[in-house]
Coordinates of C-alpha atoms in Angstrom, one line a residue:
X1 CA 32.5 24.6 12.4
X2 CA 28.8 24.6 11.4
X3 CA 27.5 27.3 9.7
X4 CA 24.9 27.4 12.4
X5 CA 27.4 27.6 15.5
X6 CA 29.1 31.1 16.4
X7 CA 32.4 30.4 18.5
X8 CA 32.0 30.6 22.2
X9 CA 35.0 33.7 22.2
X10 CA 36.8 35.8 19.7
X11 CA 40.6 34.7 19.9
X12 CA 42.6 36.9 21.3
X13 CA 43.9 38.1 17.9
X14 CA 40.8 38.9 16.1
X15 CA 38.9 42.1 16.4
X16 CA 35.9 42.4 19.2
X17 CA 32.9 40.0 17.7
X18 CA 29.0 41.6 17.6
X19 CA 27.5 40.7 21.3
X20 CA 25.1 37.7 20.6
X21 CA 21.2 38.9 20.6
X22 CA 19.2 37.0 23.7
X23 CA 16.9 34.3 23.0
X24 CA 14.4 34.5 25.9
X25 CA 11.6 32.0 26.2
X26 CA 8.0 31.7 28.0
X27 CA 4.9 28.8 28.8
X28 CA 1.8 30.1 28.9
X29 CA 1.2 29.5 32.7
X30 CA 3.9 32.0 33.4
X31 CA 3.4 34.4 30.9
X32 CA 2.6 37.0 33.3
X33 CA 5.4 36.8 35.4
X34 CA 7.7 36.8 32.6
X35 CA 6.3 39.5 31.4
X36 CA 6.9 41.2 35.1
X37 CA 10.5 41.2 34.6
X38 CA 10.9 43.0 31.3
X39 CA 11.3 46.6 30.9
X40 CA 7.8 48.1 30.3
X41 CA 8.1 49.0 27.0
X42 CA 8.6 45.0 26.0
X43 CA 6.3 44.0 27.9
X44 CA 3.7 46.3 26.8
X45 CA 4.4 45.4 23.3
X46 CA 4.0 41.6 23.9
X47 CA 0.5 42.8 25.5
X48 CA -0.2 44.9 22.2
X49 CA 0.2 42.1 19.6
X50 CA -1.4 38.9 21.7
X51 CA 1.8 37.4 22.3
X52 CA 0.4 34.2 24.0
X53 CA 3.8 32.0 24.5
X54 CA 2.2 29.2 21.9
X55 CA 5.1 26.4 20.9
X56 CA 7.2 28.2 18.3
X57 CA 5.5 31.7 19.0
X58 CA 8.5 33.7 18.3
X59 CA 8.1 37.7 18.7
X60 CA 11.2 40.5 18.5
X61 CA 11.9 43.3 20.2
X62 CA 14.2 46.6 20.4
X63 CA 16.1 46.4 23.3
X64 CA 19.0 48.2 24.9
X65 CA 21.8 46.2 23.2
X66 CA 19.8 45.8 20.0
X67 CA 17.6 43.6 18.9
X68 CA 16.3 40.6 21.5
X69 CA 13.6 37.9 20.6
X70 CA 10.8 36.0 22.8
X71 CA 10.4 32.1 21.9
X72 CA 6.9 30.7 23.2
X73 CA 7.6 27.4 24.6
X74 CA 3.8 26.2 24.7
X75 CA 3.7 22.5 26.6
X76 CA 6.1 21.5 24.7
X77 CA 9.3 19.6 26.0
X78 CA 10.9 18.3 22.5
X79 CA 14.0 20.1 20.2
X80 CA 10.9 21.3 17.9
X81 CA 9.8 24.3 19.8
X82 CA 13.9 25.8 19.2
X83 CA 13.8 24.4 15.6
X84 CA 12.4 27.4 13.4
X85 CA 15.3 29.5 15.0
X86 CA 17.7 29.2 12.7
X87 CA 16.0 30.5 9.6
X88 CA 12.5 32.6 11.5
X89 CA 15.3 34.8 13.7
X90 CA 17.7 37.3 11.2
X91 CA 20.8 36.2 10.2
X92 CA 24.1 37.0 13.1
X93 CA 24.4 35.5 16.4
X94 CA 22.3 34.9 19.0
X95 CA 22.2 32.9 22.6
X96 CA 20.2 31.3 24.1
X97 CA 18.9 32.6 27.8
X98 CA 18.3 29.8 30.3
X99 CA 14.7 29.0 30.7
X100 CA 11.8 26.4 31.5
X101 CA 14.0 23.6 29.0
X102 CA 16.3 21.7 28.3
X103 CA 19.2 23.1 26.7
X104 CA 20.7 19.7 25.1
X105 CA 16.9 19.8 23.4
X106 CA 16.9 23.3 22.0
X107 CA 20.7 23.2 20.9
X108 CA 19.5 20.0 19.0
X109 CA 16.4 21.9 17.4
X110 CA 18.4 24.8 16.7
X111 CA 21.1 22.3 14.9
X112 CA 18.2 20.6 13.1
X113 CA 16.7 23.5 12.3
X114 CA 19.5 25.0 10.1
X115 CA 19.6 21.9 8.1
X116 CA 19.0 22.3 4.1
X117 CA 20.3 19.9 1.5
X118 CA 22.7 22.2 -0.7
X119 CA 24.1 19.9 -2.5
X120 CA 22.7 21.4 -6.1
X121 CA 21.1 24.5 -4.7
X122 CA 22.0 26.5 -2.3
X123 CA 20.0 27.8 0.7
X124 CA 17.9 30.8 0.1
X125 CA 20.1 32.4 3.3
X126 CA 22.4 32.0 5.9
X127 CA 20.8 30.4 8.9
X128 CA 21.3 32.5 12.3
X129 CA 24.2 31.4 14.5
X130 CA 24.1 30.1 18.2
X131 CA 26.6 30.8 20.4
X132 CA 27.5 28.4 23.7
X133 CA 26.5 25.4 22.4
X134 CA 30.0 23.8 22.1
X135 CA 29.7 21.8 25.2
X136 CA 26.5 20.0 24.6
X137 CA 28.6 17.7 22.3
X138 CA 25.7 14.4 22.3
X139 CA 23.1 17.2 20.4
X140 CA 25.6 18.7 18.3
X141 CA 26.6 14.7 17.3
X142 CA 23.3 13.7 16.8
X143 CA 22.4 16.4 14.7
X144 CA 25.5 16.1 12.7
X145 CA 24.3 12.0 12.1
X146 CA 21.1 13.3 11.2
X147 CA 22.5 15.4 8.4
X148 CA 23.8 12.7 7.7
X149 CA 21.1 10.2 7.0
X150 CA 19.4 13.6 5.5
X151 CA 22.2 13.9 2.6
X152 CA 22.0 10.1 1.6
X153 CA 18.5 9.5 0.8
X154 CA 18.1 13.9 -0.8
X155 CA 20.4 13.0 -2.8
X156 CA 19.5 11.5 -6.4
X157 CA 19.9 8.2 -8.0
X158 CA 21.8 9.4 -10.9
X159 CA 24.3 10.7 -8.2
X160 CA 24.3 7.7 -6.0
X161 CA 24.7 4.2 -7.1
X162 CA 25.4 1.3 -4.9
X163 CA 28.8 1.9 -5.1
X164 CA 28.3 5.4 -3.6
X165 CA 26.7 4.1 -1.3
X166 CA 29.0 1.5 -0.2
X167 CA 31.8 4.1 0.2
X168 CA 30.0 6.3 2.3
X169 CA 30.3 3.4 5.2
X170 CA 34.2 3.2 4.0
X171 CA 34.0 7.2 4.4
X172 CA 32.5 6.9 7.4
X173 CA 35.3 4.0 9.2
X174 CA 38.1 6.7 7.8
X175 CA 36.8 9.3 10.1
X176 CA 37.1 6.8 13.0
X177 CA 39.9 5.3 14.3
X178 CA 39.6 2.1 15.1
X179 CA 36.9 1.4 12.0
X180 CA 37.5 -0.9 9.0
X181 CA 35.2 -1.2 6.3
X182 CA 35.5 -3.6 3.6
X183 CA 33.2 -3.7 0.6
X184 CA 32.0 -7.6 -0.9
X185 CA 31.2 -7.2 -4.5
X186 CA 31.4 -9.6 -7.7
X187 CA 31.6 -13.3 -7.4
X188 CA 32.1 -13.3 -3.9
X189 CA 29.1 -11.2 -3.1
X190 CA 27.3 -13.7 -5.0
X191 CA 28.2 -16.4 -3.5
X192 CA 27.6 -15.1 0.2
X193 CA 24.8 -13.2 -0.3
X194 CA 22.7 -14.6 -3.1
X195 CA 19.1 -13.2 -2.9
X196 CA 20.7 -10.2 -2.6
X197 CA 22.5 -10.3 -5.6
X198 CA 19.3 -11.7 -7.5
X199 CA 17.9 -8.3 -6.6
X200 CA 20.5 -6.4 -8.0
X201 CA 21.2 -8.4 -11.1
X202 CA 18.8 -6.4 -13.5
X203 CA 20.8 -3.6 -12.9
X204 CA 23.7 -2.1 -14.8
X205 CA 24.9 -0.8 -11.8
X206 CA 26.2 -3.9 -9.8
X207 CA 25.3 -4.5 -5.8
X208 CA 27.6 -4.4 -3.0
X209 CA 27.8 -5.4 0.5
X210 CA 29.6 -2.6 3.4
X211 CA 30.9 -4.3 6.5
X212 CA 32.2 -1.8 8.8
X213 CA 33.4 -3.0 12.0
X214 CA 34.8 -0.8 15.0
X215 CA 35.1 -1.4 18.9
X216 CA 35.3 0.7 21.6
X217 CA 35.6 -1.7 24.2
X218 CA 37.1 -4.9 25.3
X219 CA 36.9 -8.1 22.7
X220 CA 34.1 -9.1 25.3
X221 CA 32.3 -5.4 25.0
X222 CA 28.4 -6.4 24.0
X223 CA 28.4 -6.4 20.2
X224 CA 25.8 -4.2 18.4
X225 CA 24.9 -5.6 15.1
X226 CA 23.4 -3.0 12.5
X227 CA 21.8 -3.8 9.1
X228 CA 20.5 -1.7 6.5
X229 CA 18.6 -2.1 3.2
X230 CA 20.3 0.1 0.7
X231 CA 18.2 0.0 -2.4
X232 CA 19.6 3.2 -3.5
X233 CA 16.6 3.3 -6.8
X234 CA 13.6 0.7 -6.8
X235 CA 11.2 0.3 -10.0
X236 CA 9.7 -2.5 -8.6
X237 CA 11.7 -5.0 -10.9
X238 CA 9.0 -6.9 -13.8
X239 CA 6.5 -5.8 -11.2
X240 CA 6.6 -2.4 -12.2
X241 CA 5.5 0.4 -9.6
X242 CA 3.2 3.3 -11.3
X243 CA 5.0 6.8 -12.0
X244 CA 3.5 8.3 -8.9
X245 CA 4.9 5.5 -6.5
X246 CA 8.1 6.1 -8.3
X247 CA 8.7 9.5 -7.4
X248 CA 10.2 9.2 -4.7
X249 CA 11.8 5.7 -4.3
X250 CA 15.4 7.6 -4.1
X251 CA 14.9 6.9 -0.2
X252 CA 14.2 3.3 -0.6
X253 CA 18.1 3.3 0.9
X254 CA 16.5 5.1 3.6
X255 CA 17.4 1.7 6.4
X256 CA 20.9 2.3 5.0
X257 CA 21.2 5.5 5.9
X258 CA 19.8 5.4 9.5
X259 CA 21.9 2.4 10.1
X260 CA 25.2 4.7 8.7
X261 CA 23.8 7.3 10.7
X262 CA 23.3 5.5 14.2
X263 CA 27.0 4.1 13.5
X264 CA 28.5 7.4 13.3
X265 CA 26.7 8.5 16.6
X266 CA 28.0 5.8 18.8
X267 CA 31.4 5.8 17.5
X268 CA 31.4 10.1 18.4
X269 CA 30.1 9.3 21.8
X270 CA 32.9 6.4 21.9
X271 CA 30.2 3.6 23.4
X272 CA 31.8 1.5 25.3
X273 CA 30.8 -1.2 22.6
X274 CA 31.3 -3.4 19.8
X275 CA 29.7 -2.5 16.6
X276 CA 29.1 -4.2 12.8
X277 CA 27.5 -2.6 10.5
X278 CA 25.6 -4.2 7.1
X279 CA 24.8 -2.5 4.4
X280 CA 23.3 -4.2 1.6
X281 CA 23.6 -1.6 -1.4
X282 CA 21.5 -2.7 -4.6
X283 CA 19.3 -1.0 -7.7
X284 CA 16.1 -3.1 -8.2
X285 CA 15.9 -2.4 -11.8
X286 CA 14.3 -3.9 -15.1
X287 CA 16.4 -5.5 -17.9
X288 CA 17.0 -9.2 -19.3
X289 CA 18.8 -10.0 -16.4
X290 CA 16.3 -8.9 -13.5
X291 CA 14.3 -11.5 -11.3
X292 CA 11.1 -12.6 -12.5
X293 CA 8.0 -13.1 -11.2
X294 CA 8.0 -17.1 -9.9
X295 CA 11.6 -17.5 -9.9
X296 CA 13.5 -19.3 -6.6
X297 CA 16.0 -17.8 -5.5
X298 CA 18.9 -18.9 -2.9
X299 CA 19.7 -17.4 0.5
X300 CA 22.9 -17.5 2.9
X301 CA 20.8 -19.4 5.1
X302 CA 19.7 -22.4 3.1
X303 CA 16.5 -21.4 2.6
X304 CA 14.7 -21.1 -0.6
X305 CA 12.4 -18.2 -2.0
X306 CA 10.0 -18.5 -4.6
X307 CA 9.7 -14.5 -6.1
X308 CA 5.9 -14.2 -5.6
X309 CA 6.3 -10.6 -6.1
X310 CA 9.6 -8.0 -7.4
X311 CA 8.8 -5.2 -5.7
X312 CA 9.1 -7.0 -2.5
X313 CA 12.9 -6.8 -2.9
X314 CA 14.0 -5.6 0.2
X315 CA 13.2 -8.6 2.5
X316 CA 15.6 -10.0 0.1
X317 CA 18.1 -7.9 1.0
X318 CA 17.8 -7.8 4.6
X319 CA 17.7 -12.0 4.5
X320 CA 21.3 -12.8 3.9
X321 CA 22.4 -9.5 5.9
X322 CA 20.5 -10.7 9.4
X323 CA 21.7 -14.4 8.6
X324 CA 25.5 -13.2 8.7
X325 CA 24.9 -10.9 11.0
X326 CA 22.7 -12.8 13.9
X327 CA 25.3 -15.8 13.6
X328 CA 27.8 -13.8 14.8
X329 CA 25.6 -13.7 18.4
X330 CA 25.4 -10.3 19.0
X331 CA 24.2 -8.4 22.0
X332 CA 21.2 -6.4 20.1
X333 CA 20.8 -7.1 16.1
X334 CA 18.9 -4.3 14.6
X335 CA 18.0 -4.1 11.2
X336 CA 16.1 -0.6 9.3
X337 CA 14.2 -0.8 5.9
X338 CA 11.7 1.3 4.2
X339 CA 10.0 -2.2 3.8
X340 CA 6.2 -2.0 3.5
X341 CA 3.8 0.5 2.5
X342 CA 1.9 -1.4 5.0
X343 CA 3.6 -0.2 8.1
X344 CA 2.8 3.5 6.8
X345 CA -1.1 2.9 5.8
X346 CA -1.1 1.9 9.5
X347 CA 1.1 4.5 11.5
X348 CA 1.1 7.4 9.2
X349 CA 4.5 9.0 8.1
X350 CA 5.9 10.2 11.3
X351 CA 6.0 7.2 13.4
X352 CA 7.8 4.0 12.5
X353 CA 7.4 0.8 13.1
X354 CA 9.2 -1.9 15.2
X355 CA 8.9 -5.8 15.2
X356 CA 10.7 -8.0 17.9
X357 CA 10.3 -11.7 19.3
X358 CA 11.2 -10.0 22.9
X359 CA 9.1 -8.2 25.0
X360 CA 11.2 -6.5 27.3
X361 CA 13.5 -5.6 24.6
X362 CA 10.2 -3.7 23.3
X363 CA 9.2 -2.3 26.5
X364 CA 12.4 -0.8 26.9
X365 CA 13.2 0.3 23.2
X366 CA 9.5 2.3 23.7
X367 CA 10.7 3.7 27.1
X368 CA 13.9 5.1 25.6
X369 CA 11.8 6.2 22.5
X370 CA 9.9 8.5 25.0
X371 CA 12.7 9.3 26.5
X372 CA 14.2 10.8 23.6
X373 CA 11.0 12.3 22.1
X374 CA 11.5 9.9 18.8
X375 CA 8.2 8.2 18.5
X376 CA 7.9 4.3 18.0
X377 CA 5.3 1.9 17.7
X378 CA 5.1 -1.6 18.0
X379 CA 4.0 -4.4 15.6
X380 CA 3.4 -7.9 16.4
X381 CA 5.3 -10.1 15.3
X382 CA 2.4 -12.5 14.7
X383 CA 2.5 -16.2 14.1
X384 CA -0.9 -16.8 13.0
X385 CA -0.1 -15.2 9.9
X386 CA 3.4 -16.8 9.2
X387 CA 2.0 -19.9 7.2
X388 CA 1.0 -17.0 4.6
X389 CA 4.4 -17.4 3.4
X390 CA 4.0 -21.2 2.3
X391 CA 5.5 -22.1 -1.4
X392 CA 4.6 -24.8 -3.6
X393 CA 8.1 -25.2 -4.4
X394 CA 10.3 -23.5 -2.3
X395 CA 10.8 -23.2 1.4
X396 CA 9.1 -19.7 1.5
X397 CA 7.3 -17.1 -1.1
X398 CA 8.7 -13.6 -0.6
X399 CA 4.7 -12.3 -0.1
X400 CA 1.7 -13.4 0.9
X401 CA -1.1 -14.7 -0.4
X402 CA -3.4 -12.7 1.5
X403 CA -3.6 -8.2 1.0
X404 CA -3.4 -7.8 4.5
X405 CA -0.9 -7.8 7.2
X406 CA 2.2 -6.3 4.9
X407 CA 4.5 -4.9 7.4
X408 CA 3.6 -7.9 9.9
X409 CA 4.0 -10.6 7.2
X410 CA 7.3 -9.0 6.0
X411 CA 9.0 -9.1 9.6
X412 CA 7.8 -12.4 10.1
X413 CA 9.6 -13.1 6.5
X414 CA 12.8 -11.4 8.3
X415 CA 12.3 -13.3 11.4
X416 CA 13.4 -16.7 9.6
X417 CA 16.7 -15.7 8.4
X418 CA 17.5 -14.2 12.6
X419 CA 19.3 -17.1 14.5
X420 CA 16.7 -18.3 17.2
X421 CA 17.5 -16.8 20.3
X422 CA 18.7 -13.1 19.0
X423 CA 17.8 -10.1 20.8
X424 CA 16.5 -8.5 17.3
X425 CA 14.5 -5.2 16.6
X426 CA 13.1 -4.9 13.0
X427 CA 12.8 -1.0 12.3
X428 CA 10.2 -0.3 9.2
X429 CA 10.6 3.7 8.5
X430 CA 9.4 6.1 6.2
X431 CA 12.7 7.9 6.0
X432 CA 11.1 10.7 4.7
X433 CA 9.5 14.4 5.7
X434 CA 6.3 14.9 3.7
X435 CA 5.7 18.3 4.4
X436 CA 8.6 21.4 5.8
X437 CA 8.1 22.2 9.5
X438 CA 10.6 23.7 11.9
X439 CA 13.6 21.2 12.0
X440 CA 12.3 18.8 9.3
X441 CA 12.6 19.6 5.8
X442 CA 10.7 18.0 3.1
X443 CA 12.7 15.0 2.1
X444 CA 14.5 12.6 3.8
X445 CA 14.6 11.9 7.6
X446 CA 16.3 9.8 9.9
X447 CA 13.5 8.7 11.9
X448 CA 14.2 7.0 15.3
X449 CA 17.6 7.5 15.1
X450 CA 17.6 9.2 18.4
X451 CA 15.6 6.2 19.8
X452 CA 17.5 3.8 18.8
X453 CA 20.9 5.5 20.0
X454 CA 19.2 5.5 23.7
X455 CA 18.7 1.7 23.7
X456 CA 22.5 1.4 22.4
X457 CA 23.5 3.3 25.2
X458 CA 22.2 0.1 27.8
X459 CA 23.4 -2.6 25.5
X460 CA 25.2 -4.3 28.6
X461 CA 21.4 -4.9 29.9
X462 CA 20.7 -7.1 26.7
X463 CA 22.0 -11.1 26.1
X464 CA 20.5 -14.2 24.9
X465 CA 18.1 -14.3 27.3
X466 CA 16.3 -11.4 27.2

């Protein structure tokens, strides 16, 4: 069990477990009668200290059983307003009293909230415990997914090669039944994925390819297609990134991880689906064996690539992934990549972006975004700028010739290697937390994860057509 659940009942043999401390809540419009109903010393207090029920306002008091708390709930409707819980209330075991909210949402911020990557460090303290929240089993899994996605890209380079990463989709399919996972390395990676193991070459640490497949349906269940770029360190290659843009290229497997991540969510909640899962696991690196600048490259698809630029590896990646992956017709093909810096120059850190050729796959991917309070955006998709990508001699350069557009020219890169036809989202993310707030840690992030697993959820409503 989590460290941050408390069991619903003591069993029968152990001794009598500390009552769990009440977690009231309160929105500023009904402050007063909230107020109303506490005992007048509480009440009075609140008054006191300008208790105003903000989002994340959290106040304690003595009470009769011990110590209680007050949670302000502001306007807020998302998991953040529960999230500080875990480490802002003290340490035992508290529950949660029912309220103006959702309780899948808070149990989710509470379980997000009492993340911390421990790995080499441990937390500073224990994080308090919730009691009840056993039943709400979609939160508890989604959290657990986010963890995750959260442990993959904290953890180092020198701790995770592509290897590493390869076996945590192999992990992942043992804890399934049902899920196989095999892992494409050597000559035969070469030969069936060959840009991505020209990106991968300069490094002493060789690429690999995870396939994990798993169904929880019929052989005619709608098939979900997942691919991730899994560039578990990137330098840049001969076009060198400077020190500062190097800092943190550890989550440049972010894509891999959110893919990994939305896998193990839908094979918890058993979809009713078919799933694949890609990850293309690689080190962009710099030796005598590393792409250079102007070298053509091969694809799976046919299609040659003239290397404009190194650092642009992870279209690379993703090329022979989507090509495998979209021949196989699948219901929804969705592919995740810290791509472009682009993408984050125009939408910030916090909200990622998303390409697709469909428009009512959009419309409804941005209704189950809201839906789940995991912000998207769309990018077009736009073919004005797809002659950018014109070689002299080879089919396609990896870049542009232009500094503009990035994310938009690099899904429109992507777009080429997707079998015509393909209901397709392209997912360009951050995968990273900049800053600590309540139930998001500085470093890595799963973001859209909980988006993405609400769209998966109406795969039946997606073909060909769409």
């Amino acid at each position: 069990m989590p460290n941050y659940l408390a069991p619903d009942a003591a069993p029968d043999a152990a001794p009598a477990a500390a009552p769990a401390r009440p977690v009231h809540t309160a929105r500023p419009g009904a402050l007063d009668s909230f107020l109303a109903t506490l005992p007048e010393g509480q009440s009075a207090h609140l008054r006191t200290t300008g208790f105003t029920a903000a989002a994340g306002e959290l106040a304690l008091l003595p009470g009769e059983g011990g110590l209680e708390a007050v949670l302000g709930l502001g306007e807020d409707r998302t998991c953040w307003t529960h999230a500080g819980l875990p480490f802002t209330l003290p340490e035992g075991v508290w529950r949660l009293e029912p309220g103006d909210f959702e309780m899948d949402q808070a149990v989710l911020g509470w379980a997000l909230g009492a993340y911390r990557f421990t790995r080499f460090k441990p937390a500073s303290r224990v994080p308090a415990r919730l009691v009840g929240a056993a039943v709400h089993t979609l939160a508890l899994a989604t959290a657990g997914a986010t963890a995750l996605a959260r442990d993959l890209i904290n953890t180092p380079a020198n701790h995770q090669s592509p290897m590493d990463l390869a076996r945590a989709a192999q992990d992942l399919a043992a804890r399934h039944p049902g899920a196989t996972c095999t892992v494409v390395e050597g000559d035969a990676l070469t030969a069936s994925y060959p840009a991505l193991a020209a990106v991968g070459a300069g490094s002493d640490r060789p690429p690999a390819v995870a396939i994990l497949r798993w169904s929880g349906g019929a052989a005619d269940a709608p098939l979900l297609s997942l691919c991730g770029k899994g560039v578990v360190f990137d330098t840049g290659g001969y076009d060198l990134k400077p020190s500062a843009a190097m800092l943190r290229m550890k989550k440049d497997m972010g894509g891999a991880a959110l893919m990994l991540a939305l896998a193990s969510l839908v094979m918890d909640q058993a979809l009713p689906i078919r799933l694949e899962l890609r990850l293309g696991c690689v080190e962009n690196s710099v030796s005598g064996r590393a792409m250079r600048p102007l070298d053509v490259l091969a694809t799976r698809r046919g299609l040659t690539v003239e290397v404009g630029n190194t650092d642009a590896e992870g279209r690379l990646v993703l090329a022979d992934l989507l090509a495998e992956a979209s021949d196989a017709t699948p219901d929804l093909l969705v592919d995740a990549a810290t791509l472009t810096g682009a993408a984050r120059v125009a939408l910030g850190p916090d909200l990622p972006a998303f390409m697709t050729p469909q428009d009512e796959l959009a419309d409804r991917f941005m209704q189950a975004a809201a839906a789940a309070h995991d912000p998207v955006w769309r990018l077009p998709l736009w073919p004005g700028y797809d002659p950018w990508l014109a070689s002299p001699v080879a089919n396609m350069g990896n870049v542009a010739g232009k500094p503009m557009a990035g994310a938009i020219v690099a899904g429109l890169f992507l777009q080429r290697f997707v079998r015509p036809g393909t209901p397709w989202l392209h997912i360009d993310t951050y995968a990273w937390n900049d800053q600590t707030r309540p139930g998001r840690p500085e470093g890595g992030e799963a973001l859209a994860l909980r988006a993405l697993y609400a769209i998966a959820e109406t795969l039946r409503r997606f073909n060909s057509n769409t």
